[in-house]
Short mmCIF file of C-alpha atoms and ligand atoms in Angstrom, two decimals:
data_model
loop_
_atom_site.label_atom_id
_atom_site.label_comp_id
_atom_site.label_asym_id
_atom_site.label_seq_id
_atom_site.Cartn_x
_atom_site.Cartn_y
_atom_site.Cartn_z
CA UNK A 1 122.53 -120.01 49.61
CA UNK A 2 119.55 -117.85 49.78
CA UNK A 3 118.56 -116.39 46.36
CA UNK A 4 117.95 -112.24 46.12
CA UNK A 5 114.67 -111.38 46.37
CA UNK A 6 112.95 -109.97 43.25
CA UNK A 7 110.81 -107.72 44.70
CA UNK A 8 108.23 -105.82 42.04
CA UNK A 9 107.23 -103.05 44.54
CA UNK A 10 110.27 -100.50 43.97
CA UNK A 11 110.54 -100.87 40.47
CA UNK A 12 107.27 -100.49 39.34
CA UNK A 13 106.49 -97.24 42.03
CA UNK A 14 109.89 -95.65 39.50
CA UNK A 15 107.89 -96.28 36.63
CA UNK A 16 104.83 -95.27 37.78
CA UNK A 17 106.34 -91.56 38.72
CA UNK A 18 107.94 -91.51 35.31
CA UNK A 19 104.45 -92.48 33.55
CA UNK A 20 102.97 -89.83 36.08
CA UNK A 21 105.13 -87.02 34.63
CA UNK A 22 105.02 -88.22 31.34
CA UNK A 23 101.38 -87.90 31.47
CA UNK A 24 101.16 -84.60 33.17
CA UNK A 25 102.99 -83.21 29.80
CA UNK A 26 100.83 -85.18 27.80
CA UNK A 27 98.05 -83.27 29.39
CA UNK A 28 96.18 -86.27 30.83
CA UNK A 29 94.79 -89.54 29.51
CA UNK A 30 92.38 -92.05 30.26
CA UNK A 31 92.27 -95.73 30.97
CA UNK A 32 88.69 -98.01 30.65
CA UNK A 33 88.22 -101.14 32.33
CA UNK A 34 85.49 -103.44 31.32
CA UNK A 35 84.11 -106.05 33.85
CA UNK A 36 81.08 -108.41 33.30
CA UNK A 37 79.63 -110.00 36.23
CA UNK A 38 80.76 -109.75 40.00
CA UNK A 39 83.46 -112.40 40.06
CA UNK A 40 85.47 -111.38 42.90
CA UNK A 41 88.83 -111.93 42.03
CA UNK A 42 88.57 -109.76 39.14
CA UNK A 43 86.55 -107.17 41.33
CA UNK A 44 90.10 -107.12 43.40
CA UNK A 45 92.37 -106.80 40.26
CA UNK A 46 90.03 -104.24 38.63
CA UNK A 47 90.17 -102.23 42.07
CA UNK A 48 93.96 -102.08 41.95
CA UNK A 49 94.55 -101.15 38.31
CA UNK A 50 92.15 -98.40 39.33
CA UNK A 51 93.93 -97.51 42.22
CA UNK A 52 97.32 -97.49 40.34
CA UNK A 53 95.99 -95.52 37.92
CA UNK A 54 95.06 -92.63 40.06
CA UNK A 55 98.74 -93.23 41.16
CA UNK A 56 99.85 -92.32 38.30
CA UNK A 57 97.08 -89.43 37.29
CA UNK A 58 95.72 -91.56 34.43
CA UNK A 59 91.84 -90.77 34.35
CA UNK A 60 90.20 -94.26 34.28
CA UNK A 61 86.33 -95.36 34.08
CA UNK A 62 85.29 -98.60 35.79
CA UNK A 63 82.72 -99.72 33.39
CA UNK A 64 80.47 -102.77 35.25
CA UNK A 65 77.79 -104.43 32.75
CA UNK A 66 75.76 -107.13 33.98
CA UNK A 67 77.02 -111.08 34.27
CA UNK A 68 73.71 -111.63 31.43
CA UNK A 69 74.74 -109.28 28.78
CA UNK A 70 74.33 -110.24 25.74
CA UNK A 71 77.11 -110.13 22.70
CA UNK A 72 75.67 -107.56 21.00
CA UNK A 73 75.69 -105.02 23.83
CA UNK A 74 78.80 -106.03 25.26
CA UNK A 75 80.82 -105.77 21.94
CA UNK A 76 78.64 -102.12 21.60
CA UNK A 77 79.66 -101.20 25.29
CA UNK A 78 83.55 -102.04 23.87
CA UNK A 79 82.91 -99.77 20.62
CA UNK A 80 81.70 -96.74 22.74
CA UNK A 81 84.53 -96.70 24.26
CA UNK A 82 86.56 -96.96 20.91
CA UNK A 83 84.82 -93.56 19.57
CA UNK A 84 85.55 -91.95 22.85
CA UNK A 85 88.64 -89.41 22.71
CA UNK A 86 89.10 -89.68 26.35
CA UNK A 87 89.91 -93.11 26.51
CA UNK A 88 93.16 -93.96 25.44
CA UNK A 89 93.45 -97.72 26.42
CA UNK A 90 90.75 -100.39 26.83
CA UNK A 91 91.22 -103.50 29.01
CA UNK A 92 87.74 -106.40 28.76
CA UNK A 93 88.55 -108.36 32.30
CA UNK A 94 88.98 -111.84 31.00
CA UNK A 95 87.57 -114.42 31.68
CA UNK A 96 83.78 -113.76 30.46
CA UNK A 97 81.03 -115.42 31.67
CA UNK A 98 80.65 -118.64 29.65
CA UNK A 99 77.45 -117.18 27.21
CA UNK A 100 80.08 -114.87 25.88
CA UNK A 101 82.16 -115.50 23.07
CA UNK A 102 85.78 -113.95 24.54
CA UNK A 103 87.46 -114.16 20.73
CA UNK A 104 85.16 -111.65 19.64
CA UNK A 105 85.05 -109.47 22.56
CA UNK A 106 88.95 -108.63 21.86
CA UNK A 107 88.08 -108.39 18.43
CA UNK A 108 85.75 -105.04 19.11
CA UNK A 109 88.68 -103.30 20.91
CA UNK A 110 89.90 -100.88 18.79
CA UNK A 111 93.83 -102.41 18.55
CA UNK A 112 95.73 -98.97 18.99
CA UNK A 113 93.76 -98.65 22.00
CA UNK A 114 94.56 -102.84 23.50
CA UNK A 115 96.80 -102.00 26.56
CA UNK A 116 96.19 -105.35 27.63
CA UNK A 117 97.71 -106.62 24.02
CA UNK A 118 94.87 -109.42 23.73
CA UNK A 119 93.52 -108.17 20.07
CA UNK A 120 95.21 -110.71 17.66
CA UNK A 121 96.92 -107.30 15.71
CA UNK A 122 99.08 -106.73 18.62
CA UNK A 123 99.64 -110.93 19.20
CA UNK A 124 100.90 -110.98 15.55
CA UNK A 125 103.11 -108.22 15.82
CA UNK A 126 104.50 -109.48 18.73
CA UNK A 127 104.93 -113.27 17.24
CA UNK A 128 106.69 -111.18 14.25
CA UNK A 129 109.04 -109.16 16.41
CA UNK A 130 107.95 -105.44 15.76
CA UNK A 131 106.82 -103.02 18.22
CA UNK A 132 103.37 -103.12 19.46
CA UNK A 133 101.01 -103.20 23.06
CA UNK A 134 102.03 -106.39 24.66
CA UNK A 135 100.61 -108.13 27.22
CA UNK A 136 101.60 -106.71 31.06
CA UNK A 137 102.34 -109.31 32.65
CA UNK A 138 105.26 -110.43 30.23
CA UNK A 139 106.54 -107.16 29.71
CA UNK A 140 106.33 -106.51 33.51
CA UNK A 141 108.75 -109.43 34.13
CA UNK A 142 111.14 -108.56 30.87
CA UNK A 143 111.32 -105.03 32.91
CA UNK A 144 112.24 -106.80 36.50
CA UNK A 145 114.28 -109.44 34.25
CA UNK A 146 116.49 -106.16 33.25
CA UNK A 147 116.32 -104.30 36.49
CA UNK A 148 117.86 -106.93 38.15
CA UNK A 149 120.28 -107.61 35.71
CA UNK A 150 119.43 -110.97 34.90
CA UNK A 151 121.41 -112.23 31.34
CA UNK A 152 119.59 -113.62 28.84
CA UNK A 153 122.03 -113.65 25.90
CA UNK A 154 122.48 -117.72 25.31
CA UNK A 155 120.68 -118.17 28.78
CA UNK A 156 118.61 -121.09 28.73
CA UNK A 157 114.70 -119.93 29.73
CA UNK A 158 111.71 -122.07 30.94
CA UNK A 159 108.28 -121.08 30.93
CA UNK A 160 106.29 -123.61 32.65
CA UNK A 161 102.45 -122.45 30.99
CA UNK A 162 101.54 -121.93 27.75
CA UNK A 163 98.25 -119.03 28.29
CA UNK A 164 97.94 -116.27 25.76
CA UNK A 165 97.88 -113.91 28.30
CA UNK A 166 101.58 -114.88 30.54
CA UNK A 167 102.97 -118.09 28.84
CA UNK A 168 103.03 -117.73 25.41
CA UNK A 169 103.76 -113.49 25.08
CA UNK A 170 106.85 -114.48 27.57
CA UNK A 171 108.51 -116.66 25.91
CA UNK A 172 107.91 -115.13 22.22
CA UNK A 173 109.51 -111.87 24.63
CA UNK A 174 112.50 -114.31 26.06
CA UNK A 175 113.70 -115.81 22.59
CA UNK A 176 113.32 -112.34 20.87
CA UNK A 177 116.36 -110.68 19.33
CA UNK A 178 118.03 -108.55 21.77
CA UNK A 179 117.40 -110.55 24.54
CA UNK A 180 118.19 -114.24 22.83
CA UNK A 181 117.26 -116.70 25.40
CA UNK A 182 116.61 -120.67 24.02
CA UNK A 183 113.16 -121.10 25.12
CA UNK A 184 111.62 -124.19 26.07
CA UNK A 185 107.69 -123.97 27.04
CA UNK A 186 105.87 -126.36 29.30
CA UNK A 187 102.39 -127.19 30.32
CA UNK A 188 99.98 -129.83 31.47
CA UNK A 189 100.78 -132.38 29.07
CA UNK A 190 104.42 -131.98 29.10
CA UNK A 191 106.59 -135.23 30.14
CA UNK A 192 109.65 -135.06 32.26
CA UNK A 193 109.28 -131.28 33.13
CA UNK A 194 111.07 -131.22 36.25
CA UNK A 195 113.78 -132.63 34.30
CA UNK A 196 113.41 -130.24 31.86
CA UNK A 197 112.62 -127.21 34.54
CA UNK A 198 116.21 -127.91 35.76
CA UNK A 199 118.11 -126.89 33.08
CA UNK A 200 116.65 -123.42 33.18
CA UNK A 201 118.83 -120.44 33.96
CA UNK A 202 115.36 -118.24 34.14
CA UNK A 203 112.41 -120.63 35.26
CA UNK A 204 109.04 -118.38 34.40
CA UNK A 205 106.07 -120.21 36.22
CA UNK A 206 102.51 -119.06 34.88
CA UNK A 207 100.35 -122.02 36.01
CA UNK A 208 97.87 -121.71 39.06
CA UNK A 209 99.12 -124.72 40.98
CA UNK A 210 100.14 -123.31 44.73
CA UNK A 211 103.71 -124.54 45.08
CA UNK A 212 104.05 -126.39 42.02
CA UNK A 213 107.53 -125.92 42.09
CA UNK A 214 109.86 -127.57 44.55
CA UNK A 215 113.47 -127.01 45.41
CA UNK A 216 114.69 -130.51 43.21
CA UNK A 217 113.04 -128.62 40.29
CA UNK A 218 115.26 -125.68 40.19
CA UNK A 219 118.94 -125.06 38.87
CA UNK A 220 121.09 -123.97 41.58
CA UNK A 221 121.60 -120.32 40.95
CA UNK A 222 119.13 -119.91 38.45
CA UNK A 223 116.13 -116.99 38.24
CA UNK A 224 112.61 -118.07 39.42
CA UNK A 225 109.56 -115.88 38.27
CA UNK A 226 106.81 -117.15 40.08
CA UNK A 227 103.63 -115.32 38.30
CA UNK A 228 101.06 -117.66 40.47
CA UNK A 229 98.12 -116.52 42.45
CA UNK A 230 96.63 -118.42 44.61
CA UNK A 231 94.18 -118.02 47.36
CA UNK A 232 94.57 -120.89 50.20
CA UNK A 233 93.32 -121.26 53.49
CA UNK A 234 96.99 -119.71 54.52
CA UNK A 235 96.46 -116.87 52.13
CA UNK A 236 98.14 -116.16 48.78
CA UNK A 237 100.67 -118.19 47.81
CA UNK A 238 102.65 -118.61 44.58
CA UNK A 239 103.36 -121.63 41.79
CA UNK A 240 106.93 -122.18 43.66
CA UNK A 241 107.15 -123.50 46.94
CA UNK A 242 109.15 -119.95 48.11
CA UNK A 243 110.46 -121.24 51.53
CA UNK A 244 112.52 -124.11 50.02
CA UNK A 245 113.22 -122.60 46.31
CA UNK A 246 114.97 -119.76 47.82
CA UNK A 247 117.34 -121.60 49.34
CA UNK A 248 118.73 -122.75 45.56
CA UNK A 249 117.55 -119.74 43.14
CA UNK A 250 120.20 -116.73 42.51
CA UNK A 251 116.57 -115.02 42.46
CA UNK A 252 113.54 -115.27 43.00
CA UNK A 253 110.27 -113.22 43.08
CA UNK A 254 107.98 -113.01 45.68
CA UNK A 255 104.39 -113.41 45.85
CA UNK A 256 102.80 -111.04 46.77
CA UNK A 257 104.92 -108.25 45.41
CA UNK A 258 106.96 -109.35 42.84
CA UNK A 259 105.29 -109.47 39.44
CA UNK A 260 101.76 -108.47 40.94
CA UNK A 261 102.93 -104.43 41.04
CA UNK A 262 104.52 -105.05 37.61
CA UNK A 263 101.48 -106.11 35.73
CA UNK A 264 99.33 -103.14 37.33
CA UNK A 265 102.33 -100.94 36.33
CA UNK A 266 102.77 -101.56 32.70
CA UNK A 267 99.02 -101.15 32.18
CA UNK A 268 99.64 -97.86 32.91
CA UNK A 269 102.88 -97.81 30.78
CA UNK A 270 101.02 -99.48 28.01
CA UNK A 271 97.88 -96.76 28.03
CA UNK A 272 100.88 -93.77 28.17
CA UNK A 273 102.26 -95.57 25.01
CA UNK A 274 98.39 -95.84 23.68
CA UNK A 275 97.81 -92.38 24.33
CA UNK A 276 100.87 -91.11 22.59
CA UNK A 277 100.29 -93.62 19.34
CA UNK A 278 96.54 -92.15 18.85
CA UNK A 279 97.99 -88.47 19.77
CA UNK A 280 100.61 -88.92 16.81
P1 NAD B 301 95.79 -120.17 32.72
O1 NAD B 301 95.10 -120.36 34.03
O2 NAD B 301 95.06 -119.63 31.55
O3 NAD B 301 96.42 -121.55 32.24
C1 NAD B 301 97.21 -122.35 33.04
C2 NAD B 301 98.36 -122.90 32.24
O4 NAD B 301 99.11 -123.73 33.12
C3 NAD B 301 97.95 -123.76 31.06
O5 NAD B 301 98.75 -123.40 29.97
C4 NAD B 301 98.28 -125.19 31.50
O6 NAD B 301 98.76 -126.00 30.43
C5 NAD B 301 99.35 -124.98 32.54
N1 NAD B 301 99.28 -125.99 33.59
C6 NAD B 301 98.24 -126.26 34.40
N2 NAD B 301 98.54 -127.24 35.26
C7 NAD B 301 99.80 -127.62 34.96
C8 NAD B 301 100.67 -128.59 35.48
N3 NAD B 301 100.30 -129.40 36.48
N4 NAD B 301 101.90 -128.70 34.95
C9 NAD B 301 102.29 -127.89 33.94
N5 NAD B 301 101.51 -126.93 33.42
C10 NAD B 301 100.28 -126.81 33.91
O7 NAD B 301 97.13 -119.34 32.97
P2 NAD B 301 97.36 -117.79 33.33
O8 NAD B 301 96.19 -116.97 33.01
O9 NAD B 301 98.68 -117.49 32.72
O10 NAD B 301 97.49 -117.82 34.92
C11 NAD B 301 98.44 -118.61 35.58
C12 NAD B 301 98.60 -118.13 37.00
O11 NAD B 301 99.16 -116.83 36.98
C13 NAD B 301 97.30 -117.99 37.79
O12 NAD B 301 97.57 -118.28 39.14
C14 NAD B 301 96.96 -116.52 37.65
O13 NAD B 301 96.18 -116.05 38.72
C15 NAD B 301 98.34 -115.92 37.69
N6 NAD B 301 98.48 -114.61 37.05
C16 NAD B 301 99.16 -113.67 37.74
C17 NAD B 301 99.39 -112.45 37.19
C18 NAD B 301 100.20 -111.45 37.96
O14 NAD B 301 100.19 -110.29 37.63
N7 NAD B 301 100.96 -111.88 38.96
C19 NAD B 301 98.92 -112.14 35.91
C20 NAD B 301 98.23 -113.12 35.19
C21 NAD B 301 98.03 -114.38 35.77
#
């Protein structure tokens, strides 16, 4: 069998035009991004949330601050943007460099302006089921999860990684009422997890291990989220070994393009959903 593909593109260019419009009425909003340093992975992903902002009309300000800045003028760079009415959503590119204290960092974002739902607020409204900014990433795959039909009701999920960021907001997401998945979470120290990965209806793989996943390590039939980016000397490849998983999945996302468009897409979602919470 060879699984459906997943693909992120189409769905997220649909919500994009409806976030477009949605903003146009609005009368136009603005999106901040925060980036210490030059790493250049996060140079990339900061270039294409900009890029999908313009997509979508959202006004956005690329705010670079040096890799030495200290605390102090890093969490005062975060709290000019807080007093700014033209910046509806604030996203600090994680992770710092290591003189920084990251905790505190998302502490100076002004929560009702988190799109990246990092600020503890929106984590414990999210642990306690009400509605809040949540993380992209998870709510990008709960949105292709839909889209494609995918049951969850009684489905038995595993989410192989356990960051704050992708693990943990998934599978808080997956065992939440209304969607009522059992969720089992892996990680690093877990023992027996391809045993325990092949039980899984949906298989959510947040990691950073290219091809972690192999074929004996999937249900037949199942749903395989592969959220892995990795750069190798044959380009970018996922956590699942794609070739040979898709063979046994129902579904399966590719990568690139399957939760990669999602996560720049519900940043924008999330600062539409800012903008209107601050408007109100
Ligand atoms: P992370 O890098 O913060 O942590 C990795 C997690 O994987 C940890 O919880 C660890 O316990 C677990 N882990 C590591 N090795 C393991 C192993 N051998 N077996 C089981 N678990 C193991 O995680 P992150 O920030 O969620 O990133 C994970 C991957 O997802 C990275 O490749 C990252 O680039 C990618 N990512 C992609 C998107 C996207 O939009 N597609 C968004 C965020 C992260």
């Amino acid at each position: 069998m060879t699984a459906t593909l997943m693909a992120g593109g189409p769905l997220a260019e649909r919500i994009r035009a409806q976030v477009a419009e949605d903003v146009q009425e609005l009368g136009g909003i603005g999106l901040a991004t925060v980036q210490v340093g030059e790493d250049p992975s996060s140079t990339v992903y900061i270039r294409r949330k900009h890029e999908a902002a313009g997509e979508a009309v959202i006004g956005s300000t690329d705010l670079k601050l040096p890799a030495d800045i200290s605390q102090e003028a890093l969490v005062a760079a975060v709290e000019e943007l807080n007093a700014d009415d033209e910046i509806d959503g604030i996203l600090v590119q994680l992770p710092l460099p290591g003189q920084l204290d990251e905790a505190q960092a998302v502490l100076a974002i002004d929560p009702v302006k988190d799109v990246d739902g990092v600020h503890p607020f929106n984590a414990g409204q999210l642990y306690l089921g009400r509605p809040t900014l949540v993380p992209a990433t998870p709510l990008g795959i709960m949105a292709l999860l839909e889209d494609y039909r995918i049951g969850l009701d009684g489905a038995r999920a595993v989410v192989i990684g356990r960051s704050d960021i992708v693990g943990k907001p998934v599978a808080i997401m997956l065992m939440q009422r209304g969607y009522d998945a059992t969720v089992t979470v892996c990680h690093s120290r877990t023992a027996n997890l391809p045993e325990i990965a092949r039980q899984a209806d949906i298989l959510i793989v947040a990691i950073g291990r290219p091809k972690f996943v192999t074929a004996d390590m999937v249900k037949p039939g199942a749903a395989v989220i592969d959220v892995g980016i990795n750069r190798t000397e044959t380009g970018l490849v996922g956590d699942v070994d794609f070739a040979a998983v898709k063979e046994i999945a129902g579904h399966i996302t590719p990568v690139p393009g399957g939760v990669g468009p999602m996560t720049r897409t519900m940043l924008l979602y999330n600062t539409l959903l800012a903008a209107r919470e601050q408007q109100e």
